[in-house]
Coordinates of C-alpha atoms and ligand atoms in Angstrom, one line a residue:
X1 CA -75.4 -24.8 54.3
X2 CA -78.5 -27.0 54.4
X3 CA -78.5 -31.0 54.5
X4 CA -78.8 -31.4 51.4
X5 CA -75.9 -29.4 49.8
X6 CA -73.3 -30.5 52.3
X7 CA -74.2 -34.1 51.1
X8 CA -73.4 -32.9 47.8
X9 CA -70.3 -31.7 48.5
X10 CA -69.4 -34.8 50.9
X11 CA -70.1 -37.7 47.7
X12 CA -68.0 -35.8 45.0
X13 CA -64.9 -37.6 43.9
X14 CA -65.5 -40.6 46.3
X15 CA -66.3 -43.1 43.3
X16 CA -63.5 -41.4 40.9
X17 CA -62.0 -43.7 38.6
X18 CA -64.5 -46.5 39.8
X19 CA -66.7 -48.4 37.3
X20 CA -69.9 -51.0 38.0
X21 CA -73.4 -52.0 37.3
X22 CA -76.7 -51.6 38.3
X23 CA -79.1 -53.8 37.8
X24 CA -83.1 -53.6 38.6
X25 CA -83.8 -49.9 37.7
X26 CA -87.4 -50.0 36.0
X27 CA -88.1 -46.6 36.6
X28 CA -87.9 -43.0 38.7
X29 CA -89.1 -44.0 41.7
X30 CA -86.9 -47.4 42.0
X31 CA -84.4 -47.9 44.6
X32 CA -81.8 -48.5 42.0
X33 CA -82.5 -45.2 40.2
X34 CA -81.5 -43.5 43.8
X35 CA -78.4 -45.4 44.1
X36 CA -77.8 -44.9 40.3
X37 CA -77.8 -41.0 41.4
X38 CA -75.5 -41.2 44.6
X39 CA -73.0 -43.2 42.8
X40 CA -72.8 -41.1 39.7
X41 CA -72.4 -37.7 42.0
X42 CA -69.7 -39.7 43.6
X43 CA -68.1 -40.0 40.1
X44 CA -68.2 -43.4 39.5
X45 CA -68.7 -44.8 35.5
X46 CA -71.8 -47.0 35.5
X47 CA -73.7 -49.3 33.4
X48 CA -77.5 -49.9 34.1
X49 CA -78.9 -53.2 32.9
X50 CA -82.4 -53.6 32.5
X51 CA -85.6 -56.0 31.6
X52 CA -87.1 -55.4 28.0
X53 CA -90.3 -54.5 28.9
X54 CA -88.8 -51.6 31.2
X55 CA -85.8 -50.7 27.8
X56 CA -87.4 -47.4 26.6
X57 CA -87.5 -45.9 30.2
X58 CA -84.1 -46.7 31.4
X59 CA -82.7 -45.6 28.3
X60 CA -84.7 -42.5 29.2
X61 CA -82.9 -42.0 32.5
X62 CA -79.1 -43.4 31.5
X63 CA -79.1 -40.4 29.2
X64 CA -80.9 -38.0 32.1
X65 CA -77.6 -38.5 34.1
X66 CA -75.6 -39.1 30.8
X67 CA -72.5 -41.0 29.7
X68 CA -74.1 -44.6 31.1
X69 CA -74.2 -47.6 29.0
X70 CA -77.2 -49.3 29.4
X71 CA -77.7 -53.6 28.4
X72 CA -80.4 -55.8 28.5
X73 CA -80.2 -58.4 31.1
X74 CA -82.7 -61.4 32.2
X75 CA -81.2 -62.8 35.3
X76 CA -83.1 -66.1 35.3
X77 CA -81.9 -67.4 32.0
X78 CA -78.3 -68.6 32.2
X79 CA -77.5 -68.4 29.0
X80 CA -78.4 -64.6 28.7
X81 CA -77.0 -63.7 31.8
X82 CA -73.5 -65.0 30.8
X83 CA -74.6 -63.4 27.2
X84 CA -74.6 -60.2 29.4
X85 CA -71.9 -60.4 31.1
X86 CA -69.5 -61.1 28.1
X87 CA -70.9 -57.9 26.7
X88 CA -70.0 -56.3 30.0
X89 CA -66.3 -57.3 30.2
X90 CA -66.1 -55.9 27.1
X91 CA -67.7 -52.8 27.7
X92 CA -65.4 -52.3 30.6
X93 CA -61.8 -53.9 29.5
X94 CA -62.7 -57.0 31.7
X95 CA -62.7 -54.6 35.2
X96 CA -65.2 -53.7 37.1
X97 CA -65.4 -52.3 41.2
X98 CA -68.8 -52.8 41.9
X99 CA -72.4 -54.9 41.1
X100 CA -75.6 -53.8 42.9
X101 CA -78.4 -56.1 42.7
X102 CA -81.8 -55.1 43.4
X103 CA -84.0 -57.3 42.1
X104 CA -86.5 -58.8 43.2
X105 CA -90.4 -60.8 42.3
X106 CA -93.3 -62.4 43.5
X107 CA -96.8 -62.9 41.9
X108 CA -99.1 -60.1 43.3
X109 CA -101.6 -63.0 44.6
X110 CA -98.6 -64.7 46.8
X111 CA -98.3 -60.9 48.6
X112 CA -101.6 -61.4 50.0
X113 CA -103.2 -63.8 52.7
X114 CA -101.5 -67.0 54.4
X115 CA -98.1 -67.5 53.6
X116 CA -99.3 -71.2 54.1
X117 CA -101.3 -70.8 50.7
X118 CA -97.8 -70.4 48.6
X119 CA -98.0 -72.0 45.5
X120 CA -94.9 -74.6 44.7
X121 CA -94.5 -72.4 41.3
X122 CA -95.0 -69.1 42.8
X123 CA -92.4 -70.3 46.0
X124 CA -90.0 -71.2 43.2
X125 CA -90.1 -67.8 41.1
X126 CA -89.7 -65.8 43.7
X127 CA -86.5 -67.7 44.9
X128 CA -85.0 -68.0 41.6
X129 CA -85.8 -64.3 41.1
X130 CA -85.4 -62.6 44.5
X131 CA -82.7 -64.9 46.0
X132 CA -80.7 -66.7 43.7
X133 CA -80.3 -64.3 40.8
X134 CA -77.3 -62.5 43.5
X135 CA -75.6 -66.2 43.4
X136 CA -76.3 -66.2 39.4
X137 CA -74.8 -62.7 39.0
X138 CA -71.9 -63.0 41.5
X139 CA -70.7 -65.7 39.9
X140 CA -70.6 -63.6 36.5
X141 CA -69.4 -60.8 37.6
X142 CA -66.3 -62.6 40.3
X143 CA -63.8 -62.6 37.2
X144 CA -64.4 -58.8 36.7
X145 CA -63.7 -57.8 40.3
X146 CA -60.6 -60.2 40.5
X147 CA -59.2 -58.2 37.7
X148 CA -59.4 -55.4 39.5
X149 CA -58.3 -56.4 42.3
X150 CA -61.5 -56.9 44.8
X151 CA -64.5 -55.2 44.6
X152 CA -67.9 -54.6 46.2
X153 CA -71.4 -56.3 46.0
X154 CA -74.5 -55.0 47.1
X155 CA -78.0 -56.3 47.1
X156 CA -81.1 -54.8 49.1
X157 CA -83.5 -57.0 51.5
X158 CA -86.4 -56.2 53.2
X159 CA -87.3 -56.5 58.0
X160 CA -89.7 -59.2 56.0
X161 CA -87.1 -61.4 55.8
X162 CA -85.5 -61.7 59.4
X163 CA -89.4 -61.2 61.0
X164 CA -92.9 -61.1 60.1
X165 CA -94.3 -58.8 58.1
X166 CA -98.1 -58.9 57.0
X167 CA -98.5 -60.2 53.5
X168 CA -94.6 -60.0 52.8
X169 CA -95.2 -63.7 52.9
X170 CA -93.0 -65.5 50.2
X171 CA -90.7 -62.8 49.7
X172 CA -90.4 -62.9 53.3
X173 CA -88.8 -66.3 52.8
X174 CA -86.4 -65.0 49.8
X175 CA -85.0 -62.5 51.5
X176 CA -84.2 -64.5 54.1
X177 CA -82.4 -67.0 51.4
X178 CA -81.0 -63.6 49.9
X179 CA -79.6 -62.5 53.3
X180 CA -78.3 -66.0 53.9
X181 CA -76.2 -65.8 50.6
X182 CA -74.8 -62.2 51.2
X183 CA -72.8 -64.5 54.3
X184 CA -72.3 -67.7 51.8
X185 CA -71.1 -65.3 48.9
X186 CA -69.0 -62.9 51.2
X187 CA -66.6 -66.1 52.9
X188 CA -66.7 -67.7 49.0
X189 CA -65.5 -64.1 47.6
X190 CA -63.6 -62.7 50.7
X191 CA -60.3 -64.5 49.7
X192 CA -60.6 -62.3 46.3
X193 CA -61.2 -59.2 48.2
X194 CA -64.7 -58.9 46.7
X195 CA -67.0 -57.7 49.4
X196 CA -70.7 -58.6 49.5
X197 CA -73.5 -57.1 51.5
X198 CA -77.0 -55.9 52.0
X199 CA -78.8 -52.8 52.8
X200 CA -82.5 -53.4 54.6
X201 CA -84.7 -50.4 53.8
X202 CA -87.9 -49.3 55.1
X203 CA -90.3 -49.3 53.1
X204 CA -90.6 -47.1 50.5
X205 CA -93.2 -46.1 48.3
X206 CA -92.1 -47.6 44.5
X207 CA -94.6 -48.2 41.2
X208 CA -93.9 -51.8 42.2
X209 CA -94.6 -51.3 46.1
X210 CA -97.8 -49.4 45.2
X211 CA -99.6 -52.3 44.1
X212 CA -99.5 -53.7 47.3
X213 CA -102.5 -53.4 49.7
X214 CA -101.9 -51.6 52.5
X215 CA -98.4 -50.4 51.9
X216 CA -99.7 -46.9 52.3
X217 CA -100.9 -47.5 56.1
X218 CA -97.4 -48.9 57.1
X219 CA -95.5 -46.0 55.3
X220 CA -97.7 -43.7 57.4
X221 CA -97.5 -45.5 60.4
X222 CA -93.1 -45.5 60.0
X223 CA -93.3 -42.0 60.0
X224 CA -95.3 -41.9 63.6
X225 CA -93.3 -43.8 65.1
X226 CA -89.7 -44.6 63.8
X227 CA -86.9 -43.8 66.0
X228 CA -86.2 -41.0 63.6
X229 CA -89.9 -40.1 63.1
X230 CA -90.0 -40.4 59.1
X231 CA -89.5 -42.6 55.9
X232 CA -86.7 -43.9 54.0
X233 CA -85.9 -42.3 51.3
X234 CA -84.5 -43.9 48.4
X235 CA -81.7 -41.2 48.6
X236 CA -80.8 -42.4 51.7
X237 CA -80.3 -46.3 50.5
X238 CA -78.5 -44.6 47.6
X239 CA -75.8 -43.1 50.2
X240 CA -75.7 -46.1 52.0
X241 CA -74.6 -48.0 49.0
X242 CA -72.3 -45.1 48.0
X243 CA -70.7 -45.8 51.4
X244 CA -70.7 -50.0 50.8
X245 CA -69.1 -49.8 47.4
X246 CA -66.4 -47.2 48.7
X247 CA -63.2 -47.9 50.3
X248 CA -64.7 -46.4 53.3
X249 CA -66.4 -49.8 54.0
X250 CA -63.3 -51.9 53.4
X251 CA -63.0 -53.7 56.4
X252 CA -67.0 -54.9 55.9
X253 CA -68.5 -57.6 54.1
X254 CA -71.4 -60.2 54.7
X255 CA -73.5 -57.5 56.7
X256 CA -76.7 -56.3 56.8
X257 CA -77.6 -52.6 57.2
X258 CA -80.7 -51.1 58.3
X259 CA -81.1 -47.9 56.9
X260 CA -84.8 -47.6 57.9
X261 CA -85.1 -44.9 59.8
X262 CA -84.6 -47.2 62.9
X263 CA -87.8 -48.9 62.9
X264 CA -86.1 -52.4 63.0
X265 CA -85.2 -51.6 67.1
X266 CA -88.8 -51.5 67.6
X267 CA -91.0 -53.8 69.4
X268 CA -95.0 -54.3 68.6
X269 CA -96.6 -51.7 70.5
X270 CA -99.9 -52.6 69.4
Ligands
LIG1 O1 -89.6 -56.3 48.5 C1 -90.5 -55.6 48.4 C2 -91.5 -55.7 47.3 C3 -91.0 -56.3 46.0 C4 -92.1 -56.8 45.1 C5 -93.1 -56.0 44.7 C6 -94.1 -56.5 43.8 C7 -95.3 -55.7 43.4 C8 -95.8 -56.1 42.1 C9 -92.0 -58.1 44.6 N1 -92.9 -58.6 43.8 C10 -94.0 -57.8 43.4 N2 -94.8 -58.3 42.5 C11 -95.8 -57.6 41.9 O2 -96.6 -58.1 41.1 N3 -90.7 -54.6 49.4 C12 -89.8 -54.6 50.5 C13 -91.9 -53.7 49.4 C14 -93.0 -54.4 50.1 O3 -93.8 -55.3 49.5 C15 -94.7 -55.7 50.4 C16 -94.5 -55.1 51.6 C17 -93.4 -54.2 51.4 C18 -92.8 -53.2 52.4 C19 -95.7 -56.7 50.3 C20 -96.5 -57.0 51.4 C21 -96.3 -56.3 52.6 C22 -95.3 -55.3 52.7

């Protein structure tokens, strides 16, 4: 059997009987579309929540995989967000196993230039955004996953955050504030058995990550020389997370994991 259909095999059932959300899928090539995939071969019941400008196209894919509710959700208004979330608990009988966040914003002009020429206002989006949108949504969500008894949260960073990355700049600095709150959030939540952790990926070429200049250069230069000699794929992040939100993982929480093809043990070799 190739790769491919042994992984197949190897999700089904793992997720049976589990139920959570996704939130940040905007279209087919985002991560959270490839985790919404894993997750759903895996048998898990999920709900997708999405940004209204994006409402047509997730709708769109929810019925691609079928049986997924789908809500609209704006995580930097407070008022929505617990709007959301009411909606949610009854959606799902007040239980849910699992939350993955991937989310994330800065102006296009902040991902360019000297990280020293962030704007106050542009600094400030793409904290409230990027970082604490995981604090805003954990806290919603921490009733749900006490009901059922614990639960998992997962969120996705970016090697920008723990070193520098050309032009990552301000995100660079939310990621790091993300990362920081995966540790805050899993000793605040650990006591409830909720679980909350990240998953770093390489990068990966997305409609969003396509605006960026020069993303194409890094994704070929990844493939040169990553330990494993090729590019994430978001297929792989969606395994990863299959693996995090699983009982498998149990004994983990306030983690980061690479899955990056390796290029994180690397040293500048230029
Ligand atoms: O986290 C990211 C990017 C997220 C992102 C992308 C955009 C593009 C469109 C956040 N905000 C915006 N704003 C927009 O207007 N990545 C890990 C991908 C990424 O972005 C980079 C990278 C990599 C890798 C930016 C500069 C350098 C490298």
């Amino acid at each position: 059997m190739q790769t491919e259909e042994i992984v197949k095999v190897n999700r089904k059932g793992i997720l049976a009987g589990k139920k959570g959300i996704i939130l940040g899928i905007a279209n087919k090539w985002s991560i959270a579309w490839g985790i919404a995939n894993s997750l759903h071969e895996a048998g898990a019941e999920l709900l997708f929540t999405y940004q209204d400008r994006v409402k047509d196209r997730v709708e769109k894919l929810a019925e691609e995989l079928g049986g997924i509710k789908t809500l609209e959700c704006d995580v930097t208004d407070e008022a929505l967000l617990e709007k959301s979330f009411k909606e949610i608990a009854e959606l799902f009988d007040g239980k849910i196993d699992f939350v993955i966040h991937s989310i994330a914003f800065a102006k296009k002009e902040e991902l360019e230039g000297r990280y020293i020429d962030t704007s106050r206002e542009g600094y400030l989006l793409a904290q409230d955004i990027s970082a604490f949108s995981l604090a805003a949504v954990a806290k919603q969500a921490e009733p749900l996953l006490k009901a059922n008894g614990g639960g998992s949260i997962v969120t996705l960073t970016y090697l920008g955050g723990e070193r520098v990355v050309k032009n990552y700049n301000v995100m660079g600095v939310a990621k790091a504030a993300l990362e920081c709150s995966v540790k805050y959030l899993a000793n605040d939540l650990g006591p409830d058995k909720i679980r909350v952790n990240a998953i770093s990926a390489g990068p990966i070429k997305t409609l969003a990550s396509s605006a960026i200049s020069g993303i194409q250069s890094m994704i070929n230069e990844i493939a040169e020389i990553s330990p494993l000699r090729k590019n994430t794929e978001t297929e792989e992040v969606g395994d990863t997370a299959l693996f995090l939100v699983s009982d498998l993982s149990r004994g983990i929480t306030g983690e980061v994991i690479h899955v990056d093809a390796g290029f994180h043990v690397l040293a500048a070799m230029k």
